[in-house]
mmCIF file of C-alpha atoms in Angstrom:
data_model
loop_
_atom_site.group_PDB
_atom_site.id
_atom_site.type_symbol
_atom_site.label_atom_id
_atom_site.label_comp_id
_atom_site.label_asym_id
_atom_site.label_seq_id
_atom_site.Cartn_x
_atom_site.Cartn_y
_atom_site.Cartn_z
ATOM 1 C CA UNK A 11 87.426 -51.814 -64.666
ATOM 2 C CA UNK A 12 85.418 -50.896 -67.833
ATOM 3 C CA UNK A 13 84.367 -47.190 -66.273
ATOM 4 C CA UNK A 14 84.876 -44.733 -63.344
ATOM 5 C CA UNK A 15 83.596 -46.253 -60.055
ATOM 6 C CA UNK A 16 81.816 -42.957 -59.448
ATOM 7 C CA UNK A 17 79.670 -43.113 -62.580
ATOM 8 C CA UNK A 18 76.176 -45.037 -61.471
ATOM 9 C CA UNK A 19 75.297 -47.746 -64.365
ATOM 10 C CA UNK A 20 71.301 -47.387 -64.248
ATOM 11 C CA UNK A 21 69.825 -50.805 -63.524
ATOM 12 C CA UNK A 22 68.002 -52.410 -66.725
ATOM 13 C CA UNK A 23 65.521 -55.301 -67.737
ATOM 14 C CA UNK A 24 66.791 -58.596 -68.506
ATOM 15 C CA UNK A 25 68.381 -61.162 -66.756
ATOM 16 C CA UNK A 26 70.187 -60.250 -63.003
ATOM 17 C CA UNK A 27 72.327 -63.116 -61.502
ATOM 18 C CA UNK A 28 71.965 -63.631 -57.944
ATOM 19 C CA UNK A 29 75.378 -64.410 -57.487
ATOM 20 C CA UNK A 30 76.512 -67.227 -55.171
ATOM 21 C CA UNK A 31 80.184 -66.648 -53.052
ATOM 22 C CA UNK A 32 82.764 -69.349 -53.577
ATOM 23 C CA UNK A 33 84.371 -70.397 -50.746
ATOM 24 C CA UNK A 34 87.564 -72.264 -50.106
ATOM 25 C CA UNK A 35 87.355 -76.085 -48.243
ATOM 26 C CA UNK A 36 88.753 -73.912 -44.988
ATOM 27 C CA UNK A 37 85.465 -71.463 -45.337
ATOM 28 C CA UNK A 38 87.510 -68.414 -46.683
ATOM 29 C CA UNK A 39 86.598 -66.099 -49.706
ATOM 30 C CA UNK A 40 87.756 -67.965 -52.879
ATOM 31 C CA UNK A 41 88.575 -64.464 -55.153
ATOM 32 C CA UNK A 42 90.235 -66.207 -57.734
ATOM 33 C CA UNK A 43 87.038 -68.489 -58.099
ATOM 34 C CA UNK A 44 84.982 -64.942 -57.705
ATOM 35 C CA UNK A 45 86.598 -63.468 -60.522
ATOM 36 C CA UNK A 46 85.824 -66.722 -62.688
ATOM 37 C CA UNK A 47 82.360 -66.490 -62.041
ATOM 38 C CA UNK A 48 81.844 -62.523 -62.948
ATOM 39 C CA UNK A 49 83.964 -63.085 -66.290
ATOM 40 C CA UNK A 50 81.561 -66.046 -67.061
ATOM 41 C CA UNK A 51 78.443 -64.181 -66.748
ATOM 42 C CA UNK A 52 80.383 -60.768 -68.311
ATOM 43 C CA UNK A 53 81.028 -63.301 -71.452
ATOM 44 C CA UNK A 54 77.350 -64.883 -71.172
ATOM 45 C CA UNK A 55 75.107 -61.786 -71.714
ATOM 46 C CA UNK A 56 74.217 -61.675 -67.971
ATOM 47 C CA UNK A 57 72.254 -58.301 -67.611
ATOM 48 C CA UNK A 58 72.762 -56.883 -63.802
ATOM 49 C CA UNK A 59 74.753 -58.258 -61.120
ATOM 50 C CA UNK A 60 73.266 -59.018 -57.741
ATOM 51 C CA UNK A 61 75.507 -59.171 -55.434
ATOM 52 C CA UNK A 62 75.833 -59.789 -51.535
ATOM 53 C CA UNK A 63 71.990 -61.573 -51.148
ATOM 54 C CA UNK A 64 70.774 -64.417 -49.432
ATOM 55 C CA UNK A 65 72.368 -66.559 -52.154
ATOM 56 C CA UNK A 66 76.000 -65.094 -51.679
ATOM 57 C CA UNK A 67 75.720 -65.868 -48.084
ATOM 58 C CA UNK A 68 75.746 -62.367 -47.073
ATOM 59 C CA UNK A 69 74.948 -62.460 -43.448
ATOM 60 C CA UNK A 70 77.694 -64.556 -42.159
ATOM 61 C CA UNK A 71 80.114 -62.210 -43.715
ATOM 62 C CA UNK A 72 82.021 -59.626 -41.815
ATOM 63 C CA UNK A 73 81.810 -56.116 -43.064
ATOM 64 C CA UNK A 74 85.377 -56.412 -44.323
ATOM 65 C CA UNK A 75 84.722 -59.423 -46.498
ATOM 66 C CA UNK A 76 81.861 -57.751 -47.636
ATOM 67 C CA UNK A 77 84.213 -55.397 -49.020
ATOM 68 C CA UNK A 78 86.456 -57.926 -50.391
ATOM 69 C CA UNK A 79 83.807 -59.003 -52.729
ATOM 70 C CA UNK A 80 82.456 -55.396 -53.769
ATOM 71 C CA UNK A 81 85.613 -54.658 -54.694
ATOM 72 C CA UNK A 82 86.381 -57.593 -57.065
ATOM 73 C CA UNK A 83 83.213 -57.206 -58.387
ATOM 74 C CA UNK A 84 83.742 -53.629 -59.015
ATOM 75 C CA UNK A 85 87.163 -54.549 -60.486
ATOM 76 C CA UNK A 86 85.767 -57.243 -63.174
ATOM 77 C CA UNK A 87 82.396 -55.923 -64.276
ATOM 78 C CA UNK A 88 82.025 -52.156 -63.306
ATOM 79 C CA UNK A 89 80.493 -50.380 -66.433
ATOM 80 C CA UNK A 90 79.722 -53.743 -68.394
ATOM 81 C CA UNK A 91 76.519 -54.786 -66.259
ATOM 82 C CA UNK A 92 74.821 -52.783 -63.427
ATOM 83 C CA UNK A 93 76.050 -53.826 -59.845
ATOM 84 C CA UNK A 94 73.047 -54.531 -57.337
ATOM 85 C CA UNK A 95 75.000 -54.725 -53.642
ATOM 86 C CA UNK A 96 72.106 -56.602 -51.204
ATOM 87 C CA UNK A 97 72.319 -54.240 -48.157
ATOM 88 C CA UNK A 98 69.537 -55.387 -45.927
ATOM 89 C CA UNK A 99 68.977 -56.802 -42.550
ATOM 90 C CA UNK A 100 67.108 -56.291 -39.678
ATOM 91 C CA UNK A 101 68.495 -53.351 -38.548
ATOM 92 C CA UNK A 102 68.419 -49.863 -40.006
ATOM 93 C CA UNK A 103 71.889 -48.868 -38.667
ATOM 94 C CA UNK A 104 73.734 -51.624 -40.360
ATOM 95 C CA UNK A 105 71.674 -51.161 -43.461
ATOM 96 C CA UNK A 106 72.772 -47.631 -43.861
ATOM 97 C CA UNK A 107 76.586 -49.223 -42.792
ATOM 98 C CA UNK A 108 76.540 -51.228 -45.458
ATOM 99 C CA UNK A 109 74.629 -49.393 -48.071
ATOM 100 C CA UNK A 110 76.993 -46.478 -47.739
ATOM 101 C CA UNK A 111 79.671 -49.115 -47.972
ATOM 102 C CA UNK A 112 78.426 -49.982 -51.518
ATOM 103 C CA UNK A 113 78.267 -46.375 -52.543
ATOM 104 C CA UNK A 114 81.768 -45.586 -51.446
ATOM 105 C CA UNK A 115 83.161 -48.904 -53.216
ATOM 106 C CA UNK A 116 81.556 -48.058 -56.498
ATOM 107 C CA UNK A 117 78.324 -50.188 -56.544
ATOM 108 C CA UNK A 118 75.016 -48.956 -58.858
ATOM 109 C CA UNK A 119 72.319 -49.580 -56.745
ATOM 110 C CA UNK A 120 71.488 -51.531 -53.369
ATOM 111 C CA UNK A 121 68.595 -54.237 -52.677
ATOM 112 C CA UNK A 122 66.926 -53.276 -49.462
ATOM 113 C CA UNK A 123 64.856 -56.691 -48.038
ATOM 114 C CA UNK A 124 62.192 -55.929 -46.184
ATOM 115 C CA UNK A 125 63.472 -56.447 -42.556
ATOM 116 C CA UNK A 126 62.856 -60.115 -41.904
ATOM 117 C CA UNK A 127 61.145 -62.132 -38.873
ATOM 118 C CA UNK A 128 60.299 -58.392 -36.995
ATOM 119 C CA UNK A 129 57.045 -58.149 -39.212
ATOM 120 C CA UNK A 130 56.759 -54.256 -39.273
ATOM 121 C CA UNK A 131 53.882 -52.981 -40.185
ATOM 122 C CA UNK A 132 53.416 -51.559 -43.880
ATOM 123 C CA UNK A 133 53.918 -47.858 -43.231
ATOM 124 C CA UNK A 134 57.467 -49.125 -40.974
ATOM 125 C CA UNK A 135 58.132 -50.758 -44.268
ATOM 126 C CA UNK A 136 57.726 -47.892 -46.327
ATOM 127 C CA UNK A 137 59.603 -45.575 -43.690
ATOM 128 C CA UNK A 138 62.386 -48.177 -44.039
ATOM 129 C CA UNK A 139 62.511 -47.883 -48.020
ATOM 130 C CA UNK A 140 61.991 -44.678 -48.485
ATOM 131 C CA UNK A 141 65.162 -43.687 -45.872
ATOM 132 C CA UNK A 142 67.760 -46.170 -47.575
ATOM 133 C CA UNK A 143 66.333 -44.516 -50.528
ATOM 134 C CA UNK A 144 67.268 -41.108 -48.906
ATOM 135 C CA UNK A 145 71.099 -42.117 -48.551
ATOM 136 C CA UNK A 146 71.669 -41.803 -52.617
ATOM 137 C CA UNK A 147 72.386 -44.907 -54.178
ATOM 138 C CA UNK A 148 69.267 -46.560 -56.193
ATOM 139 C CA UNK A 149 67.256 -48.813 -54.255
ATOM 140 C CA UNK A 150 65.444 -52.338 -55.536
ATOM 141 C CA UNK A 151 62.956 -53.012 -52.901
ATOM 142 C CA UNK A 152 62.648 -56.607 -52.343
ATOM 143 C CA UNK A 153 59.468 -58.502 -51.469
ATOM 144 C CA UNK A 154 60.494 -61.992 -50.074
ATOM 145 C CA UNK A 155 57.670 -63.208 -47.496
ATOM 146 C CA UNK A 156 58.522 -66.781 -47.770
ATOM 147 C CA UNK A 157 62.019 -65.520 -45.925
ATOM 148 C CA UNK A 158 60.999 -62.389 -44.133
ATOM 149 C CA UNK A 159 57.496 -63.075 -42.819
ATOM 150 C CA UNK A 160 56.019 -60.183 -43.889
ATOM 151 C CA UNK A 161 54.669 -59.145 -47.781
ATOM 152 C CA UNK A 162 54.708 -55.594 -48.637
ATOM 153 C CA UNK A 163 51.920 -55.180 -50.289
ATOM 154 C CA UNK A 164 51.524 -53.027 -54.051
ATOM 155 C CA UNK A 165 49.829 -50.334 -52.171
ATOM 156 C CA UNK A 166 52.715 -49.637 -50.298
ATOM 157 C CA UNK A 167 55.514 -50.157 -53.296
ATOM 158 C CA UNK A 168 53.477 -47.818 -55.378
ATOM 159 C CA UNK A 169 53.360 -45.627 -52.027
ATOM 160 C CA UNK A 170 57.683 -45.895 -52.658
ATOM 161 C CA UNK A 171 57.800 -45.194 -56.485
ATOM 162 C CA UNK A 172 57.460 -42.062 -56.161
ATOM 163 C CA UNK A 173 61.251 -41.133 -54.489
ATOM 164 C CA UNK A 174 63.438 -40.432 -57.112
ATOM 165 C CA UNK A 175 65.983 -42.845 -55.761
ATOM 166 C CA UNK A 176 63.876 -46.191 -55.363
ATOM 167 C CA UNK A 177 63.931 -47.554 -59.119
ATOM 168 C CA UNK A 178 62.586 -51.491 -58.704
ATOM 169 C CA UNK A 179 61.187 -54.347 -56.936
ATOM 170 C CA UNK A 180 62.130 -57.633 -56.588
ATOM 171 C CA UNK A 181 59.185 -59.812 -56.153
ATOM 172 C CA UNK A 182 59.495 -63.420 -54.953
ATOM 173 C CA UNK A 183 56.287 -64.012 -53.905
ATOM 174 C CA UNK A 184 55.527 -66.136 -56.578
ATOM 175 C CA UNK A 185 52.304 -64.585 -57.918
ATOM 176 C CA UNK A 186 52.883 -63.217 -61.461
ATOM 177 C CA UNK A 187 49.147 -61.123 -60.913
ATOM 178 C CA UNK A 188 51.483 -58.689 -58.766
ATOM 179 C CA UNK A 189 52.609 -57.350 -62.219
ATOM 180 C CA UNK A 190 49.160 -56.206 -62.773
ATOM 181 C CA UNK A 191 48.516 -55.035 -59.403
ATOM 182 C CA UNK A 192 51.296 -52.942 -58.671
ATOM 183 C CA UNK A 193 51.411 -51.002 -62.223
ATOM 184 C CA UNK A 194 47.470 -49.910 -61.785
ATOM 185 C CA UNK A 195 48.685 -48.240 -58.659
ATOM 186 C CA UNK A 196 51.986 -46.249 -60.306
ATOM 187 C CA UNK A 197 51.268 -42.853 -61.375
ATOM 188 C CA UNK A 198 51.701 -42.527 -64.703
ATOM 189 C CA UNK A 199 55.122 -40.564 -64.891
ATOM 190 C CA UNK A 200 56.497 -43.487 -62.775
ATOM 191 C CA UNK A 201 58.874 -45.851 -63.417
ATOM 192 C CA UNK A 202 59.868 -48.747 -61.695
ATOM 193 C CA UNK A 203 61.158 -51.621 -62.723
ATOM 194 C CA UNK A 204 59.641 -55.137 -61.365
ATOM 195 C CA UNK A 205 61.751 -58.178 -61.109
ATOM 196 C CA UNK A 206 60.647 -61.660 -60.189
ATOM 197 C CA UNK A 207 62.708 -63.216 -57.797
ATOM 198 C CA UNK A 208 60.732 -66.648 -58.511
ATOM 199 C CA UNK A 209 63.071 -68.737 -61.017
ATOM 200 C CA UNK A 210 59.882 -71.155 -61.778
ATOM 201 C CA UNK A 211 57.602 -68.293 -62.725
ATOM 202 C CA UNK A 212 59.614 -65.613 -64.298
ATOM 203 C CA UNK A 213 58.912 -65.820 -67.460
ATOM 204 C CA UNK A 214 55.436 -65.763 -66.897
ATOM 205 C CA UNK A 215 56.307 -62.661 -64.768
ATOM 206 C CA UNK A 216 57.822 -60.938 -67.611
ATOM 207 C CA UNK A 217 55.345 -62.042 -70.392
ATOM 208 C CA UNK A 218 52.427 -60.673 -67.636
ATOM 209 C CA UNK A 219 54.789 -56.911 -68.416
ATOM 210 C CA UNK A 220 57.124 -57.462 -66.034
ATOM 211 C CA UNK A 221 61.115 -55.913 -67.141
ATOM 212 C CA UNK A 222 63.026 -59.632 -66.017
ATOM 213 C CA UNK A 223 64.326 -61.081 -63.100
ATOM 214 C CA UNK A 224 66.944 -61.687 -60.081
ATOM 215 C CA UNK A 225 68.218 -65.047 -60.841
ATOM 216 C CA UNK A 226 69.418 -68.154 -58.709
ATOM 217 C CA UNK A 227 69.150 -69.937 -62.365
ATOM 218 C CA UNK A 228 70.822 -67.826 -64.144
ATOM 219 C CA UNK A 229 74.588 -68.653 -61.600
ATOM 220 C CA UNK A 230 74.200 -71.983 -63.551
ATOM 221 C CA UNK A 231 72.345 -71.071 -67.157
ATOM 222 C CA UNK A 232 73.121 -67.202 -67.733
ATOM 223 C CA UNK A 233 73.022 -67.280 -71.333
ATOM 224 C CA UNK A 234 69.431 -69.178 -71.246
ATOM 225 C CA UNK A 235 68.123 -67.086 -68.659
ATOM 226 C CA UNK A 236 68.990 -63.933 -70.341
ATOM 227 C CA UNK A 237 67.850 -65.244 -73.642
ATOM 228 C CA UNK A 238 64.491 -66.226 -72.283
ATOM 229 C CA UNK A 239 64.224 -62.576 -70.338
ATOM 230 C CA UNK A 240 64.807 -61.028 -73.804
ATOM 231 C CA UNK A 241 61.673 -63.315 -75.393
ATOM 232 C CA UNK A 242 59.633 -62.589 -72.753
ATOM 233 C CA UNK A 243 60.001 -59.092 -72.687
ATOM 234 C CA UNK A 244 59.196 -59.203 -76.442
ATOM 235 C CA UNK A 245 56.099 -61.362 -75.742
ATOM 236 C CA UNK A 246 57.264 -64.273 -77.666
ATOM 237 C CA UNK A 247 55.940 -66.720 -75.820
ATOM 238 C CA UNK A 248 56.457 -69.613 -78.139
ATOM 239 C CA UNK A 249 60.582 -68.576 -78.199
ATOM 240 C CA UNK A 250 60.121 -68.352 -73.811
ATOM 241 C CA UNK A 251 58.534 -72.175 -74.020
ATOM 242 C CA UNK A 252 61.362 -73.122 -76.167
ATOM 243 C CA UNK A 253 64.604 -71.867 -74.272
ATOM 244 C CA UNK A 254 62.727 -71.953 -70.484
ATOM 245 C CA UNK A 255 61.761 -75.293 -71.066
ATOM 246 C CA UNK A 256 64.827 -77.134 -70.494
ATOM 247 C CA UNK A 257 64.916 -75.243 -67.395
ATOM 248 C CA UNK A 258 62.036 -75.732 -66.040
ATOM 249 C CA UNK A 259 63.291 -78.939 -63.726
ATOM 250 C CA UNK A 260 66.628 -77.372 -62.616
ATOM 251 C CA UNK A 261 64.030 -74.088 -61.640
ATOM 252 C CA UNK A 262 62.639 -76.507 -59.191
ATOM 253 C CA UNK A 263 65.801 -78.324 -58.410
ATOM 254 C CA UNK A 264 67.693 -75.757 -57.539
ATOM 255 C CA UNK A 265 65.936 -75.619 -54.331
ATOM 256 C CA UNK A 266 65.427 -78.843 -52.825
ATOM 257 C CA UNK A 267 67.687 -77.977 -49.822
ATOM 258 C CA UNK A 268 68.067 -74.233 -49.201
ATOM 259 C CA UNK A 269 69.400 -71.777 -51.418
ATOM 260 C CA UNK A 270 72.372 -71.552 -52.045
ATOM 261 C CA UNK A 271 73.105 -75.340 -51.236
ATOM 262 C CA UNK A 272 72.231 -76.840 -54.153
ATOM 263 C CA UNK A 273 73.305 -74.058 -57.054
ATOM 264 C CA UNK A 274 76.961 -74.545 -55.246
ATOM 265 C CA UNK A 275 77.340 -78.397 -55.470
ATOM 266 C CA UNK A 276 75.529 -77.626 -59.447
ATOM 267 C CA UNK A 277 78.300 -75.122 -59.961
ATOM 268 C CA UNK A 278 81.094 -77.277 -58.284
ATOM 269 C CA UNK A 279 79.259 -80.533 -60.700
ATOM 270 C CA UNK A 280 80.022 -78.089 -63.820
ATOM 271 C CA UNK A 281 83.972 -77.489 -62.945
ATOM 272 C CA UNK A 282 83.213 -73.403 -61.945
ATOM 273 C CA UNK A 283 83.714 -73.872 -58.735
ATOM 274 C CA UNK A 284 86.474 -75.923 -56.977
ATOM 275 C CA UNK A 285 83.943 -76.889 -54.044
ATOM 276 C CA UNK A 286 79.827 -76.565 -52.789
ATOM 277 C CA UNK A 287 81.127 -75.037 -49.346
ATOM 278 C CA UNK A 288 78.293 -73.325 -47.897
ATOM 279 C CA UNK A 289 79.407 -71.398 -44.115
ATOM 280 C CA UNK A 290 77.564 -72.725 -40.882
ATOM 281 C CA UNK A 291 74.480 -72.869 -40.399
ATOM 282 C CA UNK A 292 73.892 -74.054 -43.639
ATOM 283 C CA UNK A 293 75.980 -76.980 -45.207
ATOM 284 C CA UNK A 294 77.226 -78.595 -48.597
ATOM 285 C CA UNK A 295 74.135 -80.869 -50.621
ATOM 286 C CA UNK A 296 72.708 -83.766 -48.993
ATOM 287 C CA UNK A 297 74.158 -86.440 -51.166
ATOM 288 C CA UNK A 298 70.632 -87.681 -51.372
ATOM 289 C CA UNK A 299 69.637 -85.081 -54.045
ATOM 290 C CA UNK A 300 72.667 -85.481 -56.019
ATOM 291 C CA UNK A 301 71.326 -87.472 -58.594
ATOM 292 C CA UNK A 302 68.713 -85.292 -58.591
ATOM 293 C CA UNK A 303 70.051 -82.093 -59.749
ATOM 294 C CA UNK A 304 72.872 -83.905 -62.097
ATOM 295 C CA UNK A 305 69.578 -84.796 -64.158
ATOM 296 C CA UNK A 306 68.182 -81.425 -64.428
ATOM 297 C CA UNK A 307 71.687 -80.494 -65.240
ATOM 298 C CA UNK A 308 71.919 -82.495 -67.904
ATOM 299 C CA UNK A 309 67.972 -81.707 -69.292
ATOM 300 C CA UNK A 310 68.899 -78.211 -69.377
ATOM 301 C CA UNK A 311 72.093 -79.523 -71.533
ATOM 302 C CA UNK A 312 74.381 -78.105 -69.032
ATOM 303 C CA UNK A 313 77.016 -81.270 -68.705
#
């Protein structure tokens, strides 16, 4: 561990891997294949760490394999690259349960989703921000209404900015104008840092003045996802054509069955991972798409 667990590593633009969970063949935590992965994107350049989210298959996990994995994760990057623990659900009890379990285990910040298939209205999604916000550890909002069913809209993010404790948003609705729309609402002392959580648009995203992104892409391509984060923020867009266009059919790839399906079986296809295993009620890649994603693998010069 490269510093004391206690010591919060702010969060930072760039690149943040949405990290997938290896399992074994028998559906149990693979931690030797864990650690693999977090040295590989410690070595890459990987920016933040997301940890815990819907691509590490967080909600079929107990609350003692969630610890498991905070704890490795802790153990191999702490101090190199900020540690984002995904702490939400539909409840607010087991948020706090498991957002205080990040704090205690050393994690920098948490990503609160906005609490899926209830649809709350926007001020029960600000209440619900604003009190994981209250517990102490940073909070990343994040926007998903393709998952969740409801969009919290810039009005009421830029309502959140203002705690001293909420410091980004994820935003995977797709629509790079919410760069625009959410900083003319931010007073101007306020910072908050806004993530795409759309691999096909983010560097549009970031060229628009957006600070990076929370990466499926990036389990697979970390150095060329951080690379092209680090163009974009400089507004090179001829350098973000260059590197994100190799990428651009494993962005859509990536998701022809749901995530994290296919970025296993493309890990497993680039020896990272011993095997695709995703837990019940998902399942390993249809062999259908196989073909498929070994293409965009090998356009984005990955095997």
């Amino acid at each position: 561990m490269a510093s004391n667990a206690n010591e919060l590593m702010p969060m930072k633009a760039g690149s943040t891997v949405a990290l997938v969970t290896p399992f074994t063949e028998a559906g149990e935590i693979d931690v030797p294949a864990l650690r693999g992965l977090l040295r590989f994107h410690a070595e890459s350049g990987t920016d933040g760490l997301c940890i815990l989210g819907t691509t590490g298959e967080s909600a079929v996990m107990t609350m003692g394999e969630r610890e498991l994995v905070l704890r490795t994760a802790v153990e191999e990057v702490k101090g190199l690259m900020p540690i984002l623990a995904g702490t939400g659900t539909i409840d607010p009890a087991h948020v706090r349960e498991m957002t205080l379990q990040a704090m205690d285990l050393g994690c920098d910040a948490s990503l609160v989703v906005t609490p899926y298939y209830v649809k709350p209205p926007q001020r029960g999604l600000v209440r619900h921000m604003l009190s994981c916000a209250d517990l102490g550890l940073p909070v990343v909002m994040y926007n998903v209404p393709g998952r969740s069913g409801s969009d919290m809209t810039p009005e009421s993010i830029a309502q959140c900015a203002g705690h001293e404790n909420i410091v980004g948003v994820k935003e995977a609705t797709g629509d790079v104008g919410r760069v625009d729309a959410i900083r003319s609402l931010l007073a101007g002392d306020e910072e908050l840092l806004l993530l795409s959580g759309d691999d096909g648009t983010d560097a549009d995203f970031t060229l628009r003045g957006g600070d990076g992104c929370i990466s499926v892409t990036a389990n697979v391509a970390p150095r060329q996802k951080h690379e092209l984060m680090m163009a974009a923020i400089g507004g090179d867009t001829e350098a973000a054509a260059a590197i994100g266009g190799p990428l651009s059919s494993l962005n859509g790839d990536l998701f022809c069955e749901a995530n994290p399906i296919p970025v296993k079986w493309a890990l497993k296809r680039m020896g990272r991972i011993p095997t695709g295993y995703c837990r019940p009620p998902l399942d390993e890649l249809d062999a259908e798409f196989h073909p498929r994603l070994e293409a965009a693998l090998r356009t984005a010069g990955l095997i």
